[in-house]
Structures are given as structure tokens and as C-alpha cells.
XYZ file of C-alpha atoms in Angstrom:
92
model
C 8.630 -10.356 4.638
C 8.740 -6.677 6.768
C 9.859 -3.647 5.496
C 9.480 0.110 5.535
C 9.319 3.103 3.492
C 8.883 7.059 4.176
C 7.268 9.073 2.279
C 4.513 11.979 1.990
C 0.607 10.679 2.381
C -0.746 12.087 -1.410
C -4.080 9.933 -1.648
C -6.275 8.016 0.881
C -9.144 6.194 -0.803
C -12.509 4.943 1.139
C -12.542 1.845 2.914
C -14.064 -1.086 0.019
C -15.613 -4.035 1.782
C -14.618 -6.329 -1.166
C -16.526 -9.604 0.912
C -18.408 -9.786 3.753
C -15.801 -10.548 6.141
C -13.019 -9.036 4.124
C -12.421 -5.053 3.732
C -9.269 -3.202 2.828
C -8.345 0.799 2.194
C -5.932 2.209 -0.771
C -3.495 5.319 0.185
C -0.427 6.064 -1.687
C 3.018 7.123 -0.665
C 5.044 9.717 -2.596
C 8.770 8.747 -2.124
C 11.102 11.107 -4.058
C 15.287 10.786 -3.935
C 18.248 11.770 -5.979
C 20.084 9.214 -8.021
C 23.092 10.255 -10.281
C 21.927 14.014 -9.510
C 18.206 13.224 -10.861
C 15.228 13.431 -8.718
C 13.527 10.417 -8.803
C 9.742 10.716 -7.847
C 7.659 7.096 -6.989
C 4.211 6.583 -5.608
C 3.356 3.770 -4.050
C 0.253 2.452 -3.505
C -0.276 0.054 -0.594
C -3.235 -1.061 1.292
C -4.245 -1.728 4.695
C -6.881 -4.718 5.537
C -9.443 -5.433 8.061
C -9.009 -3.852 11.638
C -5.662 -1.531 9.764
C -8.021 0.237 7.641
C -8.762 3.056 9.920
C -5.238 3.625 9.806
C -4.515 6.205 7.189
C -7.304 8.442 9.105
C -4.695 9.516 11.472
C -2.704 11.343 9.119
C -3.610 14.542 7.046
C -2.438 14.820 3.428
C 0.783 16.533 2.482
C 2.091 14.698 5.731
C 5.858 12.846 5.878
C 4.816 9.611 7.285
C 6.623 6.110 7.907
C 5.025 3.319 6.766
C 5.780 -0.429 7.960
C 4.590 -3.080 5.467
C 4.426 -6.584 4.535
C 5.645 -7.512 0.795
C 2.796 -10.137 -0.276
C 2.308 -11.819 -3.810
C -0.565 -14.460 -5.171
C -1.461 -15.949 -7.759
C -4.974 -16.470 -9.397
C -6.503 -18.820 -12.452
C -9.636 -17.639 -14.449
C -10.661 -18.680 -17.722
C -7.170 -20.625 -17.750
C -5.366 -17.034 -17.942
C -2.944 -16.837 -14.914
C -2.632 -14.021 -12.869
C -0.013 -12.325 -10.699
C -0.491 -9.397 -8.547
C 1.985 -7.970 -5.200
C 0.148 -6.295 -2.678
C 2.341 -3.821 -0.204
C 0.504 -4.261 2.526
C 0.518 -1.233 5.970
C 0.565 -2.788 9.291
C 1.595 0.229 11.177
């Protein structure tokens, strides 16, 4: 599933090496819109993986950016408890 969002870049983390072969970098987009006369601001945390982790470095904090991303969901079971995770994987 491919989506896009435009907003202001407000945070970029360092690249994290999760395993020997997998790395990830998170960043946050601030998206404000008026709904029924009220200004609503959302902070959308996204991630880049593998060869895309340098992508946020091309932009400055405060800059307006358009991000193309995929919506991904995972399920994990630990100690008999099931957890669900949602990731927004940026690719452009």
C-alpha cells in the first residue's frame, strides 16, 4: 500500500543498526490542518530502512517535505503475549 503526506520535517534520528544486516532511521513530520474551524496538528513518525536511511539528510529541519511511504503491519509473540506493530516505511 503506497501513500503520501506533506508536512514540516521536525525531527531526524541517527541511523540505528538493528541487526548485522538491518538498519533503520526514524524521522517526524508535522502536519497541520483545519478541521471544523480548529487547527489540528499531528506528528507522524516514519522510518527509512536499509539503503533509504540517508534520505532525511537531504533536508533541513523546518523544511516542507513530501514523503511517499508504505503502510506495513507486523505481529510478534513473546512470552505468550501477541503484539501488533504498524510502520510507515518511507521510500521517497
